[in-house]
mmCIF file of C-alpha atoms in Angstrom:
data_model
loop_
_atom_site.group_PDB
_atom_site.id
_atom_site.type_symbol
_atom_site.label_atom_id
_atom_site.label_comp_id
_atom_site.label_asym_id
_atom_site.label_seq_id
_atom_site.Cartn_x
_atom_site.Cartn_y
_atom_site.Cartn_z
ATOM 1 C CA ALA A 30 0.081 60.460 61.691
ATOM 2 C CA HIS A 31 -1.147 58.458 58.594
ATOM 3 C CA MET A 32 0.990 60.559 56.238
ATOM 4 C CA GLU A 33 4.285 59.981 58.190
ATOM 5 C CA GLY A 34 7.073 58.750 55.477
ATOM 6 C CA LYS A 35 4.524 59.267 52.625
ATOM 7 C CA THR A 36 4.233 61.783 49.662
ATOM 8 C CA TYR A 37 0.960 62.537 47.748
ATOM 9 C CA CYS A 38 0.613 60.503 44.514
ATOM 10 C CA ALA A 39 -2.029 61.670 42.415
ATOM 11 C CA PRO A 40 -3.352 59.368 39.401
ATOM 12 C CA LEU A 41 -1.576 60.380 35.957
ATOM 13 C CA THR A 42 -4.493 59.776 33.859
ATOM 14 C CA GLY A 43 -8.224 59.833 33.370
ATOM 15 C CA GLU A 44 -10.727 62.251 34.683
ATOM 16 C CA ASN A 45 -9.985 61.694 38.191
ATOM 17 C CA GLN A 46 -6.259 63.172 38.879
ATOM 18 C CA GLN A 47 -6.944 64.817 42.311
ATOM 19 C CA THR A 48 -4.627 63.980 45.130
ATOM 20 C CA VAL A 49 -7.812 63.856 47.508
ATOM 21 C CA GLN A 50 -11.154 62.562 46.157
ATOM 22 C CA MET A 51 -14.747 61.806 47.344
ATOM 23 C CA ALA A 52 -17.115 59.151 46.511
ATOM 24 C CA ASP A 53 -19.811 57.177 48.176
ATOM 25 C CA LEU A 54 -18.166 53.840 48.121
ATOM 26 C CA THR A 55 -20.446 52.312 50.845
ATOM 27 C CA GLY A 56 -23.749 53.567 49.471
ATOM 28 C CA ASP A 57 -25.075 54.936 52.713
ATOM 29 C CA GLY A 58 -25.175 58.478 51.208
ATOM 30 C CA ALA A 59 -22.056 59.894 52.688
ATOM 31 C CA GLU A 60 -19.038 60.498 50.757
ATOM 32 C CA GLU A 61 -15.844 58.798 51.821
ATOM 33 C CA TYR A 62 -12.583 60.709 51.445
ATOM 34 C CA LEU A 63 -9.602 58.866 49.506
ATOM 35 C CA VAL A 64 -5.985 60.177 49.759
ATOM 36 C CA PHE A 65 -3.383 58.835 47.217
ATOM 37 C CA VAL A 66 0.164 58.645 48.407
ATOM 38 C CA LYS A 67 3.309 56.684 48.141
ATOM 39 C CA GLY A 68 5.429 55.162 50.708
ATOM 40 C CA SER A 69 8.095 52.522 50.589
ATOM 41 C CA GLY A 70 8.235 48.901 50.728
ATOM 42 C CA GLU A 71 6.763 46.152 48.291
ATOM 43 C CA LYS A 72 3.613 47.879 47.925
ATOM 44 C CA PRO A 73 4.500 51.563 48.072
ATOM 45 C CA LEU A 74 1.369 52.833 46.648
ATOM 46 C CA GLN A 75 -1.372 53.357 49.029
ATOM 47 C CA VAL A 76 -4.971 54.770 49.169
ATOM 48 C CA LEU A 77 -5.931 56.095 52.861
ATOM 49 C CA ILE A 78 -9.768 56.218 53.212
ATOM 50 C CA PHE A 79 -11.480 58.354 55.625
ATOM 51 C CA GLY A 80 -15.062 58.890 56.752
ATOM 52 C CA LYS A 81 -16.672 61.967 58.351
ATOM 53 C CA ASP A 82 -18.309 61.888 62.092
ATOM 54 C CA ALA A 83 -19.853 65.141 62.424
ATOM 55 C CA SER A 84 -16.767 67.643 61.945
ATOM 56 C CA GLU A 85 -14.154 65.043 62.534
ATOM 57 C CA PHE A 86 -12.452 62.863 59.924
ATOM 58 C CA VAL A 87 -12.155 59.150 60.950
ATOM 59 C CA PHE A 88 -9.633 56.874 59.370
ATOM 60 C CA LEU A 89 -11.285 53.894 57.939
ATOM 61 C CA GLU A 90 -8.674 51.629 56.175
ATOM 62 C CA GLN A 91 -5.718 51.490 53.862
ATOM 63 C CA LEU A 92 -5.378 50.022 50.469
ATOM 64 C CA SER A 93 -1.763 49.039 49.265
ATOM 65 C CA PHE A 94 -0.570 48.222 45.713
ATOM 66 C CA SER A 95 2.584 47.569 43.948
ATOM 67 C CA GLY A 96 3.788 49.744 41.128
ATOM 68 C CA THR A 97 5.644 52.991 40.396
ATOM 69 C CA ALA A 98 2.747 55.477 40.251
ATOM 70 C CA PHE A 99 -1.158 55.317 40.270
ATOM 71 C CA ASP A 100 -2.292 55.402 36.583
ATOM 72 C CA GLN A 101 -6.046 55.775 36.723
ATOM 73 C CA VAL A 102 -8.885 55.843 39.062
ATOM 74 C CA GLU A 103 -12.589 55.433 38.327
ATOM 75 C CA TYR A 104 -15.742 55.177 40.536
ATOM 76 C CA VAL A 105 -18.162 52.636 38.728
ATOM 77 C CA GLN A 106 -21.644 51.558 39.936
ATOM 78 C CA MET A 107 -21.211 47.886 38.989
ATOM 79 C CA ASP A 108 -23.705 46.485 41.225
ATOM 80 C CA THR A 109 -26.987 48.915 41.362
ATOM 81 C CA ASP A 110 -27.798 47.592 44.972
ATOM 82 C CA ALA A 111 -24.615 49.185 46.476
ATOM 83 C CA GLY A 112 -22.379 52.265 46.560
ATOM 84 C CA TYR A 113 -19.700 52.804 43.791
ATOM 85 C CA GLU A 114 -16.876 50.272 43.245
ATOM 86 C CA LEU A 115 -13.422 51.661 43.187
ATOM 87 C CA VAL A 116 -11.214 50.842 40.062
ATOM 88 C CA ILE A 117 -7.712 51.559 40.396
ATOM 89 C CA SER A 118 -4.882 50.891 38.195
ATOM 90 C CA SER A 119 -1.150 51.299 38.810
ATOM 91 C CA GLN A 120 1.758 51.527 36.607
ATOM 92 C CA LEU A 121 4.400 48.521 36.879
ATOM 93 C CA SER A 122 8.018 48.732 35.955
ATOM 94 C CA ASP A 123 6.913 47.908 32.355
ATOM 95 C CA GLN A 124 5.116 51.256 31.650
ATOM 96 C CA LEU A 125 2.917 49.402 28.908
ATOM 97 C CA LEU A 126 1.522 46.998 31.463
ATOM 98 C CA LYS A 127 -0.839 48.045 34.277
ATOM 99 C CA SER A 128 -2.184 46.362 37.402
ATOM 100 C CA VAL A 129 -5.855 46.895 37.654
ATOM 101 C CA HIS A 130 -7.800 46.244 40.969
ATOM 102 C CA VAL A 131 -11.707 46.538 41.666
ATOM 103 C CA PHE A 132 -12.866 46.805 45.115
ATOM 104 C CA THR A 133 -16.474 46.936 46.407
ATOM 105 C CA PHE A 134 -17.621 48.365 49.755
ATOM 106 C CA ALA A 135 -20.999 46.797 50.099
ATOM 107 C CA SER A 136 -20.132 45.498 53.448
ATOM 108 C CA GLY A 137 -18.772 48.560 54.691
ATOM 109 C CA SER A 138 -15.229 47.623 54.057
ATOM 110 C CA ALA A 139 -13.055 46.963 51.191
ATOM 111 C CA SER A 140 -13.471 43.721 49.394
ATOM 112 C CA GLN A 141 -11.261 42.812 46.366
ATOM 113 C CA LEU A 142 -13.412 41.628 43.217
ATOM 114 C CA MET A 143 -10.612 41.656 40.674
ATOM 115 C CA ALA A 144 -6.762 41.875 40.136
ATOM 116 C CA GLU A 145 -5.735 41.722 36.647
ATOM 117 C CA ASN A 146 -2.817 43.022 34.416
ATOM 118 C CA CYS A 147 -3.695 44.792 31.093
ATOM 119 C CA THR A 148 -2.586 47.689 28.815
ATOM 120 C CA ARG A 149 -5.792 49.731 29.136
ATOM 121 C CA PHE A 150 -8.924 49.478 30.812
ATOM 122 C CA ILE A 151 -12.271 51.499 29.999
ATOM 123 C CA THR A 152 -15.574 51.563 31.984
ATOM 124 C CA SER A 153 -19.064 51.798 30.117
ATOM 125 C CA ASP A 154 -22.661 50.455 30.518
ATOM 126 C CA LEU A 155 -22.740 48.217 27.443
ATOM 127 C CA ASP A 156 -26.115 46.533 28.321
ATOM 128 C CA TRP A 157 -27.790 49.627 29.385
ATOM 129 C CA ASP A 158 -28.968 48.084 32.860
ATOM 130 C CA SER A 159 -27.624 51.207 34.735
ATOM 131 C CA ALA A 160 -24.761 49.080 36.030
ATOM 132 C CA GLY A 161 -21.172 49.774 34.635
ATOM 133 C CA GLU A 162 -18.784 47.168 33.137
ATOM 134 C CA ILE A 163 -15.044 47.353 32.530
ATOM 135 C CA LEU A 164 -13.345 46.410 29.334
ATOM 136 C CA LEU A 165 -9.854 45.343 29.558
ATOM 137 C CA LEU A 166 -7.364 45.192 26.940
ATOM 138 C CA HIS A 167 -4.603 42.463 27.416
ATOM 139 C CA PRO A 168 -1.369 41.757 25.521
ATOM 140 C CA GLY A 169 -1.395 38.472 23.568
ATOM 141 C CA GLN A 170 1.031 35.630 24.445
ATOM 142 C CA THR A 171 3.855 37.213 22.672
ATOM 143 C CA ASP A 172 4.687 40.864 21.968
ATOM 144 C CA THR A 173 3.849 40.427 18.335
ATOM 145 C CA ASP A 174 0.367 38.673 18.986
ATOM 146 C CA ARG A 175 -2.942 40.363 18.483
ATOM 147 C CA GLY A 176 -4.313 41.863 21.546
ATOM 148 C CA VAL A 177 -7.138 40.405 23.665
ATOM 149 C CA ALA A 178 -10.317 42.217 24.856
ATOM 150 C CA VAL A 179 -12.330 41.099 27.935
ATOM 151 C CA LEU A 180 -15.256 42.476 29.541
ATOM 152 C CA TYR A 181 -16.081 42.267 33.323
ATOM 153 C CA GLY A 182 -19.222 42.924 35.085
ATOM 154 C CA VAL A 183 -20.711 42.297 38.683
ATOM 155 C CA GLU A 184 -23.773 39.922 38.927
ATOM 156 C CA ASN A 185 -25.217 39.205 42.436
ATOM 157 C CA GLY A 186 -22.035 40.643 44.154
ATOM 158 C CA ILE A 187 -19.645 38.538 42.103
ATOM 159 C CA MET A 188 -17.386 39.485 39.198
ATOM 160 C CA GLU A 189 -18.195 37.762 35.895
ATOM 161 C CA ARG A 190 -15.966 37.385 32.858
ATOM 162 C CA SER A 191 -16.904 37.434 29.514
ATOM 163 C CA ASN A 192 -15.275 35.382 26.622
ATOM 164 C CA GLU A 193 -11.948 36.691 25.251
ATOM 165 C CA VAL A 194 -12.281 38.471 21.714
ATOM 166 C CA SER A 195 -9.417 39.458 19.778
ATOM 167 C CA MET A 196 -8.058 42.728 18.659
ATOM 168 C CA SER A 197 -6.805 43.553 15.068
ATOM 169 C CA GLU A 198 -3.182 44.449 16.230
ATOM 170 C CA PRO A 199 -0.990 43.984 19.303
ATOM 171 C CA VAL A 200 -1.712 46.157 22.321
ATOM 172 C CA SER A 201 1.598 48.185 21.690
ATOM 173 C CA ALA A 202 -0.099 49.577 18.652
ATOM 174 C CA LEU A 203 -3.052 51.144 20.897
ATOM 175 C CA LYS A 204 -3.622 54.666 20.097
ATOM 176 C CA ARG A 205 -7.069 55.725 21.402
ATOM 177 C CA VAL A 206 -10.157 54.011 23.103
ATOM 178 C CA ILE A 207 -13.549 55.949 23.291
ATOM 179 C CA THR A 208 -17.136 54.849 23.989
ATOM 180 C CA GLY A 209 -20.070 55.642 21.682
ATOM 181 C CA GLN A 210 -23.134 54.333 20.004
ATOM 182 C CA LEU A 211 -23.556 51.986 17.073
ATOM 183 C CA HIS A 212 -26.313 52.390 14.489
ATOM 184 C CA GLY A 213 -29.451 51.299 16.242
ATOM 185 C CA ARG A 214 -28.321 53.021 19.544
ATOM 186 C CA ILE A 215 -26.382 49.981 20.441
ATOM 187 C CA PRO A 216 -23.404 51.115 23.224
ATOM 188 C CA GLY A 217 -20.078 50.244 22.033
ATOM 189 C CA VAL A 218 -16.401 50.778 22.598
ATOM 190 C CA TYR A 219 -14.069 51.949 19.734
ATOM 191 C CA VAL A 220 -10.537 50.825 19.893
ATOM 192 C CA ALA A 221 -8.210 52.578 17.337
ATOM 193 C CA SER A 222 -4.674 51.018 16.781
ATOM 194 C CA ALA A 223 -1.799 51.790 14.473
ATOM 195 C CA ALA A 224 -1.618 49.410 11.449
ATOM 196 C CA GLY A 225 1.854 50.295 9.995
ATOM 197 C CA GLU A 226 3.224 53.909 9.636
ATOM 198 C CA GLY A 227 0.623 56.633 9.599
ATOM 199 C CA ALA A 228 -2.515 53.963 9.298
ATOM 200 C CA ILE A 229 -5.187 53.358 11.784
ATOM 201 C CA ILE A 230 -7.595 50.624 12.134
ATOM 202 C CA THR A 231 -10.644 50.494 14.635
ATOM 203 C CA ASP A 232 -12.160 47.621 16.411
ATOM 204 C CA VAL A 233 -15.722 48.046 17.609
ATOM 205 C CA TYR A 234 -16.777 46.166 20.636
ATOM 206 C CA ALA A 235 -20.287 45.672 21.872
ATOM 207 C CA LEU A 236 -22.819 43.163 23.543
ATOM 208 C CA VAL A 237 -24.710 41.423 20.616
ATOM 209 C CA ASP A 238 -27.799 39.247 21.786
ATOM 210 C CA GLY A 239 -25.912 39.463 25.352
ATOM 211 C CA VAL A 240 -22.619 38.080 23.916
ATOM 212 C CA PHE A 241 -19.476 40.208 24.048
ATOM 213 C CA THR A 242 -18.366 40.738 20.347
ATOM 214 C CA ASN A 243 -15.889 42.307 18.070
ATOM 215 C CA VAL A 244 -18.275 43.641 15.833
ATOM 216 C CA THR A 245 -15.749 44.422 12.975
ATOM 217 C CA PHE A 246 -15.294 40.458 12.750
ATOM 218 C CA SER A 247 -18.967 39.787 12.698
ATOM 219 C CA SER A 248 -19.932 40.781 9.251
ATOM 220 C CA GLN A 249 -21.248 38.343 6.711
ATOM 221 C CA ALA A 250 -18.261 39.347 4.447
ATOM 222 C CA GLY A 251 -15.970 38.099 7.185
ATOM 223 C CA THR A 252 -13.820 41.550 6.830
ATOM 224 C CA SER A 253 -12.867 43.723 9.499
ATOM 225 C CA VAL A 254 -12.987 47.663 9.462
ATOM 226 C CA GLN A 255 -10.771 48.882 6.649
ATOM 227 C CA THR A 256 -7.344 49.944 7.388
ATOM 228 C CA LEU A 257 -6.871 53.638 6.562
ATOM 229 C CA ARG A 258 -3.592 53.701 4.982
ATOM 230 C CA ASN A 259 -1.441 56.863 5.231
ATOM 231 C CA TYR A 260 -4.686 58.346 6.697
ATOM 232 C CA TYR A 261 -4.445 59.245 10.517
ATOM 233 C CA VAL A 262 -8.191 59.356 11.081
ATOM 234 C CA TYR A 263 -9.951 58.283 14.009
ATOM 235 C CA ALA A 264 -13.719 57.310 14.543
ATOM 236 C CA ASP A 265 -15.919 60.385 15.354
ATOM 237 C CA ASP A 266 -19.397 61.419 15.588
ATOM 238 C CA ILE A 267 -18.655 63.625 12.691
ATOM 239 C CA ASP A 268 -22.395 64.628 12.093
ATOM 240 C CA ASN A 269 -23.455 65.110 15.723
ATOM 241 C CA ASP A 270 -26.199 62.681 15.701
ATOM 242 C CA GLY A 271 -25.110 60.603 18.937
ATOM 243 C CA VAL A 272 -23.823 57.773 16.744
ATOM 244 C CA VAL A 273 -20.085 57.186 16.136
ATOM 245 C CA GLU A 274 -18.941 57.097 12.522
ATOM 246 C CA LEU A 275 -16.095 55.265 11.027
ATOM 247 C CA PRO A 276 -13.947 56.402 8.256
ATOM 248 C CA SER A 277 -13.251 54.512 4.948
ATOM 249 C CA LEU A 278 -11.288 55.605 2.043
ATOM 250 C CA MET A 279 -13.064 56.093 -1.281
ATOM 251 C CA SER A 280 -10.754 56.804 -4.283
ATOM 252 C CA MET A 281 -11.369 59.753 -6.472
ATOM 253 C CA THR A 282 -11.456 59.520 -10.076
ATOM 254 C CA PRO A 283 -8.085 60.807 -11.382
ATOM 255 C CA MET A 284 -8.293 63.781 -14.020
ATOM 256 C CA ASP A 285 -5.455 62.075 -16.037
ATOM 257 C CA THR A 286 -3.106 59.188 -16.008
ATOM 258 C CA ASP A 287 -0.423 61.460 -14.232
ATOM 259 C CA GLN A 288 -2.726 62.093 -11.403
ATOM 260 C CA ALA A 289 -3.419 58.391 -10.988
ATOM 261 C CA GLU A 290 0.123 57.772 -9.544
ATOM 262 C CA GLN A 291 -0.699 60.275 -6.818
ATOM 263 C CA GLN A 292 -4.225 58.791 -5.650
ATOM 264 C CA GLN A 293 -6.248 60.932 -3.618
ATOM 265 C CA TYR A 294 -9.244 59.980 -1.592
ATOM 266 C CA PHE A 295 -12.512 61.102 -0.035
ATOM 267 C CA ILE A 296 -13.709 59.704 3.300
ATOM 268 C CA ARG A 297 -16.786 57.687 3.514
ATOM 269 C CA TRP A 298 -18.273 58.086 6.825
ATOM 270 C CA TYR A 299 -20.365 54.904 8.057
ATOM 271 C CA ALA A 300 -22.010 53.721 11.250
ATOM 272 C CA MET A 301 -21.530 50.017 12.145
ATOM 273 C CA ALA A 302 -24.741 48.107 13.209
ATOM 274 C CA GLY A 303 -24.626 45.074 15.665
ATOM 275 C CA ASP A 304 -24.414 42.550 12.871
ATOM 276 C CA GLY A 305 -21.260 44.212 11.179
ATOM 277 C CA SER A 306 -23.180 45.733 8.487
ATOM 278 C CA GLU A 307 -22.503 49.441 7.440
ATOM 279 C CA VAL A 308 -24.878 52.392 7.065
ATOM 280 C CA ASN A 309 -23.465 55.261 5.018
ATOM 281 C CA LYS A 310 -23.815 58.623 6.731
ATOM 282 C CA MET A 311 -21.423 61.331 5.206
ATOM 283 C CA TYR A 312 -18.856 61.617 2.471
ATOM 284 C CA THR A 313 -15.914 64.365 3.186
ATOM 285 C CA PHE A 314 -12.807 65.701 1.571
ATOM 286 C CA HIS A 315 -10.139 66.331 4.282
ATOM 287 C CA ASN A 316 -7.171 68.793 3.728
ATOM 288 C CA PHE A 317 -5.200 67.468 6.880
ATOM 289 C CA ALA A 318 -2.363 69.833 6.239
ATOM 290 C CA GLU A 319 -4.722 72.908 6.668
ATOM 291 C CA GLY A 320 -7.055 71.307 9.029
ATOM 292 C CA TRP A 321 -10.444 71.685 7.419
ATOM 293 C CA TYR A 322 -12.855 69.449 5.717
ATOM 294 C CA LEU A 323 -15.839 69.790 3.258
ATOM 295 C CA LYS A 324 -19.007 67.649 3.254
ATOM 296 C CA LEU A 325 -20.057 66.328 -0.229
ATOM 297 C CA ASN A 326 -23.473 65.019 -1.329
ATOM 298 C CA GLU A 327 -23.521 61.358 -1.786
ATOM 299 C CA SER A 328 -24.997 61.895 -5.336
ATOM 300 C CA ILE A 329 -22.126 63.619 -6.623
ATOM 301 C CA VAL A 330 -19.198 62.496 -4.875
ATOM 302 C CA SER A 331 -18.216 59.805 -7.611
ATOM 303 C CA ASN A 332 -18.136 62.478 -10.178
ATOM 304 C CA VAL A 333 -15.940 65.145 -8.291
ATOM 305 C CA THR A 334 -12.177 65.057 -8.184
ATOM 306 C CA VAL A 335 -9.988 67.261 -6.647
ATOM 307 C CA GLN A 336 -6.371 68.721 -7.035
ATOM 308 C CA PRO A 337 -4.236 71.667 -5.767
ATOM 309 C CA GLY A 338 -4.228 74.933 -7.527
ATOM 310 C CA LYS A 339 -2.171 77.976 -7.640
ATOM 311 C CA ASN A 340 -3.825 79.636 -4.493
ATOM 312 C CA GLY A 341 -6.257 76.896 -3.211
ATOM 313 C CA ILE A 342 -7.791 73.481 -3.492
ATOM 314 C CA ASP A 343 -9.582 73.050 -6.898
ATOM 315 C CA PHE A 344 -12.654 70.839 -7.281
ATOM 316 C CA TYR A 345 -13.490 69.607 -10.847
ATOM 317 C CA TRP A 346 -16.714 67.747 -12.049
ATOM 318 C CA LEU A 347 -16.247 64.634 -14.333
ATOM 319 C CA ASP A 348 -18.800 63.309 -16.387
ATOM 320 C CA GLY A 349 -16.533 60.947 -18.328
ATOM 321 C CA GLU A 350 -17.458 62.665 -21.833
ATOM 322 C CA ASN A 351 -15.933 66.213 -21.915
ATOM 323 C CA GLU A 352 -12.963 67.652 -20.465
ATOM 324 C CA PRO A 353 -13.281 68.288 -16.329
ATOM 325 C CA ARG A 354 -15.249 71.278 -15.444
ATOM 326 C CA PRO A 355 -14.264 73.533 -12.677
ATOM 327 C CA MET A 356 -16.716 73.374 -9.831
ATOM 328 C CA MET A 357 -14.996 75.706 -7.348
ATOM 329 C CA THR A 358 -11.886 76.575 -5.449
ATOM 330 C CA VAL A 359 -11.523 76.483 -1.674
ATOM 331 C CA TYR A 360 -9.157 79.102 -0.443
ATOM 332 C CA THR A 361 -7.374 79.168 3.083
ATOM 333 C CA PHE A 362 -6.380 82.607 4.308
ATOM 334 C CA SER A 363 -3.845 82.909 6.934
ATOM 335 C CA GLY A 364 -1.614 85.611 8.393
ATOM 336 C CA GLN A 365 -2.414 88.992 9.840
ATOM 337 C CA ASP A 366 -5.158 89.682 7.294
ATOM 338 C CA ARG A 367 -6.934 86.644 7.124
ATOM 339 C CA GLU A 368 -10.121 87.838 8.664
ATOM 340 C CA ASP A 369 -10.321 90.590 5.897
#
């Protein structure tokens, strides 16, 4: 009866994309069942919530939302004394803008803690207190203004909002958002945006001395993370040590003046600390066309240059005194005989 005139409407993004989902919303140790459907009217998107009494399903309540489709659903324990909070975003007519709602079920039924419009949200525990927070990325006042990041958390059953922190680019340039750890094992959120054609710039957000901060703006030099012009490279834990590294371009020394016009780069990977300082971690040469990279020792990277050879990529040693000395060639084998 509850499905009459309605169709299933599963969330489109995130890890929870099932039409029927289960979560202990009330914190009583028993899971509730959530069914995502679409009907008609001003608020066509609906979540039907059921409990289970012995072998019977019992209808508990219905949550209704505006929008064209469910975008993302997350279950976050934002208050350690209760069950999971339900975080739901729905797509509005403008596909860039989402409507985000947060509900708590601590009293046994749904109570809305927050309703905001944003472009993207991500959940994380930035203060390591075992209670999650929600980071929302909002548009600026105009389409060309830089976006705004805001952190929300629950304290004593009340949703609290952080200060607003700027992004480096408008939210329309947003490309990727991941969570990870800064140097010193500080939890952070890494937000990558396009900065011109083929370039990426990354903002790093963390709680520094309890204050929500864009760490990339907080260095003493007053500079943000370098824009990687013509290099479409994202932050990554490239050395698998549990800390996210950021890429920075390091110019190769050209072999001759002709090569200088076609500048090539190594990538310096560094971790960022809470004060905005950088800790060098690794140097690599990336061949993006063929999909491989080579790790280089920091002590030699300033004396190495690379150029395409007849059959591979040639590496040369430059000491500034004699002719460049060939070091090695990296060959890429493809085709049916590549393993031979």
